[in-house]
Amino acid sequence: MSQSQSKPPTPARRSEATRTAILDAARERFAADGYERATIRAIAKDANIDPSMVMRYYGNKEGLFAAAVAIDLKLPDPASFQRDEVGRALVTHFLAMWEENEVLTALLRVGATNQAGAERMRGIFGEQLLPLARRVCPDPEQAPARAALASSQLLGLALTRYVLRFPPAVALAREEVVAWLAPTVQRYLTAPHPA
Amino acid sequence: MSQSQSKPPTPARRSEATRTAILDAARERFAADGYERATIRAIAKDANIDPSMVMRYYGNKEGLFAAAVAIDLKLPDPASFQRDEVGRALVTHFLAMWEENEVLTALLRVGATNQAGAERMRGIFGEQLLPLARRVCPDPEQAPARAALASSQLLGLALTRYVLRFPPAVALAREEVVAWLAPTVQRYLTAPHPA
DNA sequence: GTCTATAATTCGATAGAC
DNA sequence: GTCTATCGAATTATAGAC
């Protein structure tokens, strides 16, 4: 890559580049190894910097994790699709999110064994999926339960496909996953309560 | 408890009791902390024995884990219920299994960050759920995919309810979980392929 | 069978030179 | 901003006395 379009490498910008390199490496390690086995030393080595820089920038390991897994699910606006298409829209969107980077895998792996990770997961799904559920489900009072049910299926697929790597779950084509899961998520969010 | 019905505490039986005490403590710790943070020292302390005994009996930490998470899902015989009730039967059975002891929670927590744990999880669901899927699904060739889809929903619920502890997922009554999830699992196992 | 002592690593975090 | 050196703590695992 030419530098012709880049800003000049002032110390401030160099620091910026170092920071993002650290976060990229941290996401990879947390996603691959979980919180405990993702060491600051290994992350620094991946980012080609000194371990002490990680501490300087993020204070401690928890601070690094918090910065590395900040994420916006970028859920589609319910106004952008028909109400009976919310299941398909959500499953499609989540598959793309899981495969475009490693933040969600890191969150899931860490959330399974780390209190702070689980809390972060609760926050993200509570604050970002719940509002959408409130707008599409029949009774707003049921929105939390319906959002949790939809989460259980979406996260369950991610667990078997990207973390545990069940061979048949990995082998499914994206369209097949959508075809199977969309009706489930649709029902959890919009169908009448099953007695 | 009176000892009147117990066998005499010969050295052999004493050793047996120590072994089960170790495994019980190990399951608890693995379920609560995951593989890395569940230390042999802590497990030994819980079991009121010396850490070196754990090594003596199980060789190393991996051997202890393998012994602690051996489990039979005890899936119901497909002959014992109607074909259109397999979803309800499976969800009901799994809820009971998850809540009766901590083996599955330990497996899920460890499987998320540990290769051996993930492999164990693949083995259990592949060898125990797959045969049942083969007997109830329309085309045996689709059995692996259908078993994986059913696993994704069952494990996803366990993840949100017992590991990540999403408040709405925890709050759901058992019967509500069954009412919502049974149709999903039923469809994954027996409905025609959704084109 | 049970326990003490300890070897051999590894990690997060800090201090301080340049 | 960057790096070297290192501390203090914790871990698995082993050797060997009793």
CSV table of C-alpha atoms (C1' of nucleotides) in Angstrom, one decimal:
chain,number,residue,atom,x,y,z
A,1,MET,CA,0.0,0.0,0.0
A,2,SER,CA,1.2,3.4,-0.9
A,3,GLN,CA,1.3,6.1,1.8
A,4,SER,CA,0.2,8.8,-0.6
A,5,GLN,CA,-3.3,8.8,0.8
A,6,SER,CA,-2.3,8.2,4.5
A,7,LYS,CA,-1.9,10.8,7.1
A,8,PRO,CA,1.8,11.6,8.0
A,9,PRO,CA,3.1,9.2,10.7
A,10,THR,CA,3.1,11.7,13.5
A,11,PRO,CA,3.6,10.2,16.9
A,12,ALA,CA,-0.1,10.5,17.6
A,13,ARG,CA,-1.0,8.6,14.5
A,14,ARG,CA,1.6,6.0,15.2
A,15,SER,CA,0.1,5.5,18.6
A,16,GLU,CA,-3.3,5.1,17.0
A,17,ALA,CA,-2.0,2.4,14.6
A,18,THR,CA,-0.4,0.6,17.5
A,19,ARG,CA,-3.6,0.6,19.4
A,20,THR,CA,-5.7,-0.9,16.6
A,21,ALA,CA,-3.0,-3.5,16.0
A,22,ILE,CA,-3.2,-4.5,19.7
A,23,LEU,CA,-7.0,-4.7,19.6
A,24,ASP,CA,-7.0,-6.8,16.4
A,25,ALA,CA,-4.5,-9.2,17.9
A,26,ALA,CA,-6.4,-9.3,21.2
A,27,ARG,CA,-9.7,-10.2,19.4
A,28,GLU,CA,-8.0,-13.0,17.6
A,29,ARG,CA,-6.5,-14.4,20.8
A,30,PHE,CA,-9.6,-14.1,22.9
A,31,ALA,CA,-11.6,-15.7,20.2
A,32,ALA,CA,-9.2,-18.6,19.8
A,33,ASP,CA,-8.2,-19.2,23.4
A,34,GLY,CA,-10.7,-17.6,25.8
A,35,TYR,CA,-9.8,-15.2,28.5
A,36,GLU,CA,-7.4,-17.1,30.7
A,37,ARG,CA,-5.2,-18.6,28.0
A,38,ALA,CA,-5.0,-15.4,25.8
A,39,THR,CA,-1.9,-13.9,27.4
A,40,ILE,CA,-0.9,-10.3,27.1
A,41,ARG,CA,2.5,-11.6,26.1
A,42,ALA,CA,1.1,-13.5,23.1
A,43,ILE,CA,-1.2,-10.7,22.1
A,44,ALA,CA,1.7,-8.3,22.1
A,45,LYS,CA,3.9,-10.6,20.1
A,46,ASP,CA,1.1,-11.0,17.5
A,47,ALA,CA,0.9,-7.2,17.3
A,48,ASN,CA,4.7,-6.9,17.0
A,49,ILE,CA,5.0,-4.6,20.0
A,50,ASP,CA,6.2,-4.8,23.5
A,51,PRO,CA,4.0,-6.3,26.2
A,52,SER,CA,4.4,-3.3,28.4
A,53,MET,CA,2.7,-1.2,25.8
A,54,VAL,CA,-0.5,-3.1,26.2
A,55,MET,CA,-0.4,-2.3,29.9
A,56,ARG,CA,0.4,1.3,29.1
A,57,TYR,CA,-2.6,1.7,26.8
A,58,TYR,CA,-5.2,-0.4,28.5
A,59,GLY,CA,-4.1,-0.5,32.1
A,60,ASN,CA,-4.7,-4.2,32.7
A,61,LYS,CA,-6.0,-7.3,31.1
A,62,GLU,CA,-9.6,-6.5,31.9
A,63,GLY,CA,-9.3,-3.1,30.3
A,64,LEU,CA,-7.9,-4.7,27.2
A,65,PHE,CA,-10.7,-7.2,26.9
A,66,ALA,CA,-13.3,-4.5,27.4
A,67,ALA,CA,-11.8,-2.4,24.6
A,68,ALA,CA,-11.4,-5.4,22.3
A,69,VAL,CA,-15.0,-6.6,22.4
A,70,ALA,CA,-16.9,-3.4,22.2
A,71,ILE,CA,-19.4,-4.1,19.4
A,72,ASP,CA,-22.5,-2.7,17.8
A,73,LEU,CA,-24.7,-5.5,16.5
A,74,LYS,CA,-26.0,-3.0,13.8
A,75,LEU,CA,-29.4,-4.6,13.9
A,76,PRO,CA,-31.5,-3.7,10.9
A,77,ASP,CA,-34.3,-1.2,11.4
A,78,PRO,CA,-37.7,-3.1,11.8
A,79,ALA,CA,-39.1,-0.5,9.4
A,80,SER,CA,-36.9,-1.8,6.6
A,81,PHE,CA,-38.6,-5.2,6.2
A,82,GLN,CA,-42.1,-6.8,6.6
A,83,ARG,CA,-43.1,-7.9,10.0
A,84,ASP,CA,-43.3,-11.5,8.8
A,85,GLU,CA,-39.7,-11.3,7.5
A,86,VAL,CA,-38.1,-10.4,10.8
A,87,GLY,CA,-36.9,-14.0,11.4
A,88,ARG,CA,-35.2,-14.2,8.0
A,89,ALA,CA,-33.7,-10.7,8.4
A,90,LEU,CA,-32.2,-11.5,11.8
A,91,VAL,CA,-30.7,-14.8,11.0
A,92,THR,CA,-29.2,-13.5,7.8
A,93,HIS,CA,-27.8,-10.5,9.6
A,94,PHE,CA,-26.3,-12.5,12.4
A,95,LEU,CA,-24.6,-15.0,10.1
A,96,ALA,CA,-22.9,-12.1,8.4
A,97,MET,CA,-21.9,-10.5,11.7
A,98,TRP,CA,-20.4,-13.8,13.0
A,99,GLU,CA,-18.4,-14.4,9.9
A,100,GLU,CA,-17.1,-10.9,9.2
A,101,ASN,CA,-15.0,-10.6,12.2
A,102,GLU,CA,-14.1,-12.4,15.5
A,103,VAL,CA,-15.6,-10.1,18.1
A,104,LEU,CA,-18.7,-12.2,18.7
A,105,THR,CA,-16.7,-15.5,18.8
A,106,ALA,CA,-14.4,-13.9,21.4
A,107,LEU,CA,-17.4,-12.7,23.4
A,108,LEU,CA,-19.0,-16.1,23.4
A,109,ARG,CA,-15.8,-18.0,24.3
A,110,VAL,CA,-15.0,-15.6,27.1
A,111,GLY,CA,-18.6,-15.2,28.3
A,112,ALA,CA,-18.6,-19.0,28.9
A,113,THR,CA,-15.9,-18.9,31.6
A,114,ASN,CA,-15.6,-15.3,32.7
A,115,GLN,CA,-18.0,-13.2,34.7
A,116,ALA,CA,-17.2,-10.0,33.0
A,117,GLY,CA,-17.6,-11.6,29.6
A,118,ALA,CA,-21.0,-13.0,30.5
A,119,GLU,CA,-22.1,-9.6,31.8
A,120,ARG,CA,-20.9,-8.0,28.6
A,121,MET,CA,-22.9,-10.6,26.6
A,122,ARG,CA,-26.0,-9.9,28.7
A,123,GLY,CA,-25.6,-6.2,28.1
A,124,ILE,CA,-25.2,-6.4,24.3
A,125,PHE,CA,-28.2,-8.7,23.7
A,126,GLY,CA,-30.3,-7.0,26.3
A,127,GLU,CA,-29.8,-3.5,25.1
A,128,GLN,CA,-29.6,-4.2,21.3
A,129,LEU,CA,-32.0,-7.1,20.6
A,130,LEU,CA,-34.6,-6.3,23.2
A,131,PRO,CA,-35.7,-3.0,21.6
A,132,LEU,CA,-36.2,-4.7,18.2
A,133,ALA,CA,-38.3,-7.4,20.0
A,134,ARG,CA,-40.4,-4.8,21.6
A,135,ARG,CA,-41.3,-3.4,18.2
A,136,VAL,CA,-42.3,-6.6,16.5
A,137,CYS,CA,-43.8,-8.8,19.2
A,138,PRO,CA,-47.5,-8.8,19.9
A,139,ASP,CA,-47.4,-8.0,23.6
A,140,PRO,CA,-44.5,-5.7,24.7
A,141,GLU,CA,-44.6,-7.3,28.1
A,142,GLN,CA,-43.4,-10.5,26.6
A,143,ALA,CA,-40.5,-8.9,24.7
A,144,PRO,CA,-37.7,-9.9,27.1
A,145,ALA,CA,-38.7,-13.6,27.1
A,146,ARG,CA,-39.1,-13.5,23.3
A,147,ALA,CA,-35.7,-11.8,22.8
A,148,ALA,CA,-34.1,-14.4,25.1
A,149,LEU,CA,-35.7,-17.2,23.1
A,150,ALA,CA,-34.4,-15.8,19.8
A,151,SER,CA,-31.0,-15.3,21.4
A,152,SER,CA,-30.9,-18.9,22.5
A,153,GLN,CA,-31.3,-20.1,18.9
A,154,LEU,CA,-29.0,-17.6,17.4
A,155,LEU,CA,-26.3,-18.1,20.0
A,156,GLY,CA,-26.9,-21.9,19.9
A,157,LEU,CA,-26.1,-22.0,16.3
A,158,ALA,CA,-23.0,-19.9,16.7
A,159,LEU,CA,-21.9,-22.2,19.5
A,160,THR,CA,-22.2,-25.4,17.5
A,161,ARG,CA,-21.0,-23.9,14.2
A,162,TYR,CA,-18.1,-21.5,15.3
A,163,VAL,CA,-17.0,-22.6,18.7
A,164,LEU,CA,-17.7,-26.4,19.2
A,165,ARG,CA,-17.5,-26.9,15.5
A,166,PHE,CA,-20.0,-29.8,15.1
A,167,PRO,CA,-19.1,-31.1,11.6
A,168,PRO,CA,-22.8,-31.1,10.4
A,169,ALA,CA,-23.3,-27.5,11.7
A,170,VAL,CA,-20.1,-26.3,10.0
A,171,ALA,CA,-21.1,-28.1,6.7
A,172,LEU,CA,-24.5,-26.3,6.4
A,173,ALA,CA,-24.6,-23.7,3.7
A,174,ARG,CA,-25.6,-20.2,4.9
A,175,GLU,CA,-28.9,-20.4,3.0
A,176,GLU,CA,-29.7,-23.7,4.6
A,177,VAL,CA,-29.1,-22.2,8.0
A,178,VAL,CA,-31.4,-19.3,7.2
A,179,ALA,CA,-34.1,-21.7,5.8
A,180,TRP,CA,-34.1,-23.8,8.9
A,181,LEU,CA,-33.7,-21.0,11.6
A,182,ALA,CA,-35.7,-18.2,10.2
A,183,PRO,CA,-39.1,-19.7,11.0
A,184,THR,CA,-37.9,-20.5,14.5
A,185,VAL,CA,-36.8,-16.9,15.2
A,186,GLN,CA,-39.9,-15.6,13.5
A,187,ARG,CA,-42.2,-17.7,15.7
A,188,TYR,CA,-40.3,-16.7,18.9
A,189,LEU,CA,-40.7,-13.0,18.2
A,190,THR,CA,-44.2,-12.8,16.6
A,191,ALA,CA,-46.3,-15.9,17.1
A,192,PRO,CA,-48.9,-16.0,19.9
A,193,HIS,CA,-47.8,-17.4,23.2
A,194,PRO,CA,-48.1,-21.2,23.0
A,195,ALA,CA,-50.7,-21.6,25.7
B,1,MET,CA,-26.4,-41.3,58.1
B,2,SER,CA,-25.9,-44.6,59.9
B,3,GLN,CA,-23.3,-46.9,58.7
B,4,SER,CA,-25.5,-49.9,59.3
B,5,GLN,CA,-26.2,-50.3,55.6
B,6,SER,CA,-22.7,-49.4,54.4
B,7,LYS,CA,-19.9,-51.7,53.4
B,8,PRO,CA,-17.1,-51.9,55.9
B,9,PRO,CA,-14.5,-49.1,55.4
B,10,THR,CA,-11.8,-51.3,54.0
B,11,PRO,CA,-8.9,-49.5,52.3
B,12,ALA,CA,-10.3,-50.4,48.9
B,13,ARG,CA,-13.7,-48.8,49.7
B,14,ARG,CA,-12.1,-45.8,51.3
B,15,SER,CA,-10.2,-45.3,48.1
B,16,GLU,CA,-13.5,-45.6,46.2
B,17,ALA,CA,-15.1,-42.9,48.4
B,18,THR,CA,-12.2,-40.6,47.9
B,19,ARG,CA,-12.4,-41.0,44.1
B,20,THR,CA,-16.1,-40.1,43.9
B,21,ALA,CA,-15.5,-37.2,46.3
B,22,ILE,CA,-12.8,-35.9,43.9
B,23,LEU,CA,-15.0,-36.3,40.9
B,24,ASP,CA,-17.9,-34.5,42.5
B,25,ALA,CA,-15.7,-31.6,43.5
B,26,ALA,CA,-14.1,-31.5,40.0
B,27,ARG,CA,-17.5,-31.4,38.3
B,28,GLU,CA,-18.5,-28.4,40.5
B,29,ARG,CA,-15.3,-26.5,39.9
B,30,PHE,CA,-15.2,-27.2,36.1
B,31,ALA,CA,-18.9,-26.1,35.9
B,32,ALA,CA,-18.3,-23.0,37.8
B,33,ASP,CA,-14.9,-21.8,36.6
B,34,GLY,CA,-14.1,-23.6,33.3
B,35,TYR,CA,-11.0,-25.6,32.7
B,36,GLU,CA,-8.2,-23.1,33.3
B,37,ARG,CA,-9.4,-21.6,36.5
B,38,ALA,CA,-10.6,-24.8,38.1
B,39,THR,CA,-7.3,-25.7,39.8
B,40,ILE,CA,-6.4,-29.1,41.2
B,41,ARG,CA,-5.6,-27.4,44.5
B,42,ALA,CA,-9.1,-26.0,44.8
B,43,ILE,CA,-10.7,-29.2,43.8
B,44,ALA,CA,-8.7,-31.2,46.3
B,45,LYS,CA,-9.6,-28.7,49.0
B,46,ASP,CA,-13.3,-29.0,48.2
B,47,ALA,CA,-12.9,-32.8,48.5
B,48,ASN,CA,-11.0,-32.5,51.7
B,49,ILE,CA,-8.0,-34.4,50.5
B,50,ASP,CA,-4.4,-33.7,49.5
B,51,PRO,CA,-3.8,-32.3,45.9
B,52,SER,CA,-1.2,-35.0,45.3
B,53,MET,CA,-4.0,-37.6,45.6
B,54,VAL,CA,-5.7,-36.2,42.6
B,55,MET,CA,-2.5,-36.7,40.6
B,56,ARG,CA,-2.1,-40.2,42.0
B,57,TYR,CA,-5.6,-41.2,40.9
B,58,TYR,CA,-6.0,-39.4,37.6
B,59,GLY,CA,-2.5,-38.8,36.4
B,60,ASN,CA,-2.9,-35.2,35.4
B,61,LYS,CA,-5.5,-32.5,35.0
B,62,GLU,CA,-6.7,-33.8,31.6
B,63,GLY,CA,-7.3,-37.2,33.0
B,64,LEU,CA,-9.2,-35.8,35.9
B,65,PHE,CA,-11.4,-33.8,33.5
B,66,ALA,CA,-12.0,-36.8,31.3
B,67,ALA,CA,-13.1,-38.9,34.3
B,68,ALA,CA,-15.3,-36.1,35.7
B,69,VAL,CA,-17.3,-35.4,32.6
B,70,ALA,CA,-18.1,-38.9,31.4
B,71,ILE,CA,-21.8,-38.9,30.8
B,72,ASP,CA,-24.6,-40.9,29.3
B,73,LEU,CA,-27.4,-38.6,28.1
B,74,LYS,CA,-29.9,-41.4,28.7
B,75,LEU,CA,-32.0,-40.4,25.8
B,76,PRO,CA,-35.5,-41.9,25.8
B,77,ASP,CA,-36.2,-44.8,23.4
B,78,PRO,CA,-38.0,-43.4,20.3
B,79,ALA,CA,-40.4,-46.4,20.7
B,80,SER,CA,-41.6,-45.0,24.0
B,81,PHE,CA,-43.4,-42.0,22.5
B,82,GLN,CA,-45.3,-41.0,19.4
B,83,ARG,CA,-43.2,-39.7,16.5
B,84,ASP,CA,-44.9,-36.3,16.7
B,85,GLU,CA,-43.9,-36.0,20.4
B,86,VAL,CA,-40.2,-36.4,19.9
B,87,GLY,CA,-39.6,-32.6,20.3
B,88,ARG,CA,-41.5,-32.4,23.6
B,89,ALA,CA,-39.8,-35.6,24.9
B,90,LEU,CA,-36.3,-34.3,24.0
B,91,VAL,CA,-36.7,-30.8,25.5
B,92,THR,CA,-38.3,-32.2,28.7
B,93,HIS,CA,-35.5,-34.7,29.0
B,94,PHE,CA,-32.7,-32.3,28.4
B,95,LEU,CA,-34.1,-29.8,30.9
B,96,ALA,CA,-34.1,-32.5,33.6
B,97,MET,CA,-30.6,-33.6,32.7
B,98,TRP,CA,-29.2,-30.0,32.9
B,99,GLU,CA,-30.8,-29.4,36.3
B,100,GLU,CA,-30.1,-32.7,38.0
B,101,ASN,CA,-26.4,-32.4,38.0
B,102,GLU,CA,-23.5,-30.2,36.8
B,103,VAL,CA,-21.8,-32.4,34.2
B,104,LEU,CA,-23.4,-30.8,31.2
B,105,THR,CA,-22.7,-27.3,32.5
B,106,ALA,CA,-19.1,-28.3,33.1
B,107,LEU,CA,-18.9,-29.7,29.6
B,108,LEU,CA,-20.3,-26.6,28.0
B,109,ARG,CA,-18.1,-24.2,29.9
B,110,VAL,CA,-15.0,-26.2,29.2
B,111,GLY,CA,-15.9,-27.0,25.6
B,112,ALA,CA,-16.0,-23.3,24.9
B,113,THR,CA,-12.3,-22.7,25.6
B,114,ASN,CA,-10.7,-26.1,25.5
B,115,GLN,CA,-10.0,-28.4,22.6
B,116,ALA,CA,-10.4,-31.6,24.5
B,117,GLY,CA,-13.7,-30.3,25.9
B,118,ALA,CA,-15.0,-29.4,22.5
B,119,GLU,CA,-14.0,-32.8,21.2
B,120,ARG,CA,-15.8,-34.5,24.1
B,121,MET,CA,-18.9,-32.5,23.4
B,122,ARG,CA,-18.8,-33.4,19.7
B,123,GLY,CA,-18.5,-37.1,20.7
B,124,ILE,CA,-21.4,-37.1,23.1
B,125,PHE,CA,-23.9,-35.3,20.8
B,126,GLY,CA,-22.7,-37.1,17.7
B,127,GLU,CA,-22.8,-40.6,19.2
B,128,GLN,CA,-25.9,-40.2,21.4
B,129,LEU,CA,-28.3,-37.8,19.6
B,130,LEU,CA,-27.5,-38.9,16.1
B,131,PRO,CA,-28.9,-42.4,16.4
B,132,LEU,CA,-32.2,-41.0,17.7
B,133,ALA,CA,-32.3,-38.6,14.8
B,134,ARG,CA,-31.8,-41.4,12.4
B,135,ARG,CA,-34.8,-43.2,13.7
B,136,VAL,CA,-37.3,-40.3,13.6
B,137,CYS,CA,-36.2,-38.2,10.6
B,138,PRO,CA,-37.7,-38.7,7.2
B,139,ASP,CA,-34.4,-39.2,5.2
B,140,PRO,CA,-31.6,-40.9,7.2
B,141,GLU,CA,-29.1,-39.0,5.0
B,142,GLN,CA,-30.3,-35.8,6.6
B,143,ALA,CA,-29.9,-37.1,10.1
B,144,PRO,CA,-26.6,-35.5,11.0
B,145,ALA,CA,-27.7,-32.0,9.9
B,146,ARG,CA,-31.0,-32.4,11.7
B,147,ALA,CA,-29.3,-33.6,14.9
B,148,ALA,CA,-27.0,-30.6,14.7
B,149,LEU,CA,-29.9,-28.2,14.3
B,150,ALA,CA,-31.7,-29.8,17.3
B,151,SER,CA,-28.4,-29.5,19.3
B,152,SER,CA,-28.0,-25.9,18.4
B,153,GLN,CA,-31.4,-25.1,20.0
B,154,LEU,CA,-31.0,-27.3,23.0
B,155,LEU,CA,-27.4,-26.1,23.7
B,156,GLY,CA,-28.4,-22.5,23.0
B,157,LEU,CA,-31.0,-22.6,25.6
B,158,ALA,CA,-28.6,-24.1,28.1
B,159,LEU,CA,-26.1,-21.5,27.2
B,160,THR,CA,-28.4,-18.5,27.8
B,161,ARG,CA,-30.1,-20.1,30.8
B,162,TYR,CA,-27.4,-21.9,32.8
B,163,VAL,CA,-24.1,-20.3,31.6
B,164,LEU,CA,-24.7,-16.7,30.5
B,165,ARG,CA,-27.7,-16.4,32.7
B,166,PHE,CA,-29.8,-14.0,30.6
B,167,PRO,CA,-32.4,-13.0,33.2
B,168,PRO,CA,-35.4,-13.6,31.0
B,169,ALA,CA,-34.1,-17.1,30.1
B,170,VAL,CA,-33.6,-17.9,33.7
B,171,ALA,CA,-37.0,-16.6,34.6
B,172,LEU,CA,-38.9,-18.9,32.2
B,173,ALA,CA,-40.7,-21.8,33.9
B,174,ARG,CA,-39.8,-25.2,32.7
B,175,GLU,CA,-43.2,-25.8,31.1
B,176,GLU,CA,-42.8,-22.5,29.2
B,177,VAL,CA,-39.4,-23.6,27.8
B,178,VAL,CA,-41.0,-26.8,26.7
B,179,ALA,CA,-43.9,-25.1,25.1
B,180,TRP,CA,-41.7,-22.8,23.1
B,181,LEU,CA,-38.9,-25.1,22.2
B,182,ALA,CA,-40.7,-28.4,21.5
B,183,PRO,CA,-42.2,-27.3,18.2
B,184,THR,CA,-38.7,-26.1,17.1
B,185,VAL,CA,-36.9,-29.4,17.9
B,186,GLN,CA,-39.9,-31.3,16.4
B,187,ARG,CA,-39.6,-29.4,13.2
B,188,TYR,CA,-35.8,-29.8,12.9
B,189,LEU,CA,-36.1,-33.6,13.4
B,190,THR,CA,-39.2,-34.5,11.4
B,191,ALA,CA,-40.4,-31.8,9.1
B,192,PRO,CA,-39.7,-31.9,5.4
B,193,HIS,CA,-36.5,-30.0,4.3
B,194,PRO,CA,-37.5,-26.3,3.9
B,195,ALA,CA,-36.6,-26.2,0.3
C,1,DG,C1',-2.2,-44.4,51.1
C,2,DT,C1',-1.1,-39.7,52.7
C,3,DC,C1',1.6,-35.8,53.1
C,4,DT,C1',5.7,-32.3,52.7
C,5,DA,C1',8.8,-30.0,50.0
C,6,DT,C1',10.0,-28.3,45.9
C,7,DA,C1',11.1,-28.2,41.0
C,8,DA,C1',10.0,-25.8,36.7
C,9,DT,C1',7.0,-22.7,34.3
C,10,DT,C1',4.3,-19.1,33.3
C,11,DC,C1',1.7,-15.0,34.0
C,12,DG,C1',0.2,-10.1,35.2
C,13,DA,C1',2.1,-6.1,36.6
C,14,DT,C1',5.8,-2.6,37.9
C,15,DA,C1',10.0,0.3,37.9
C,16,DG,C1',13.0,2.8,35.5
C,17,DA,C1',16.6,3.7,31.8
C,18,DC,C1',16.8,5.8,27.3
D,1,DG,C1',6.9,6.3,23.4
D,2,DT,C1',9.6,2.1,23.8
D,3,DC,C1',12.1,-1.3,25.9
D,4,DT,C1',14.8,-4.3,29.6
D,5,DA,C1',14.7,-6.4,33.7
D,6,DT,C1',12.4,-8.3,37.2
D,7,DC,C1',9.1,-9.0,41.1
D,8,DG,C1',5.6,-11.7,43.3
D,9,DA,C1',2.2,-14.9,42.8
D,10,DA,C1',0.1,-18.9,41.1
D,11,DT,C1',0.1,-23.2,38.6
D,12,DT,C1',1.0,-28.3,37.3
D,13,DA,C1',3.7,-32.0,38.3
D,14,DT,C1',7.4,-34.8,40.7
D,15,DA,C1',10.3,-37.0,44.4
D,16,DG,C1',10.5,-39.0,48.4
D,17,DA,C1',9.7,-39.5,53.6
D,18,DC,C1',6.5,-41.7,56.7
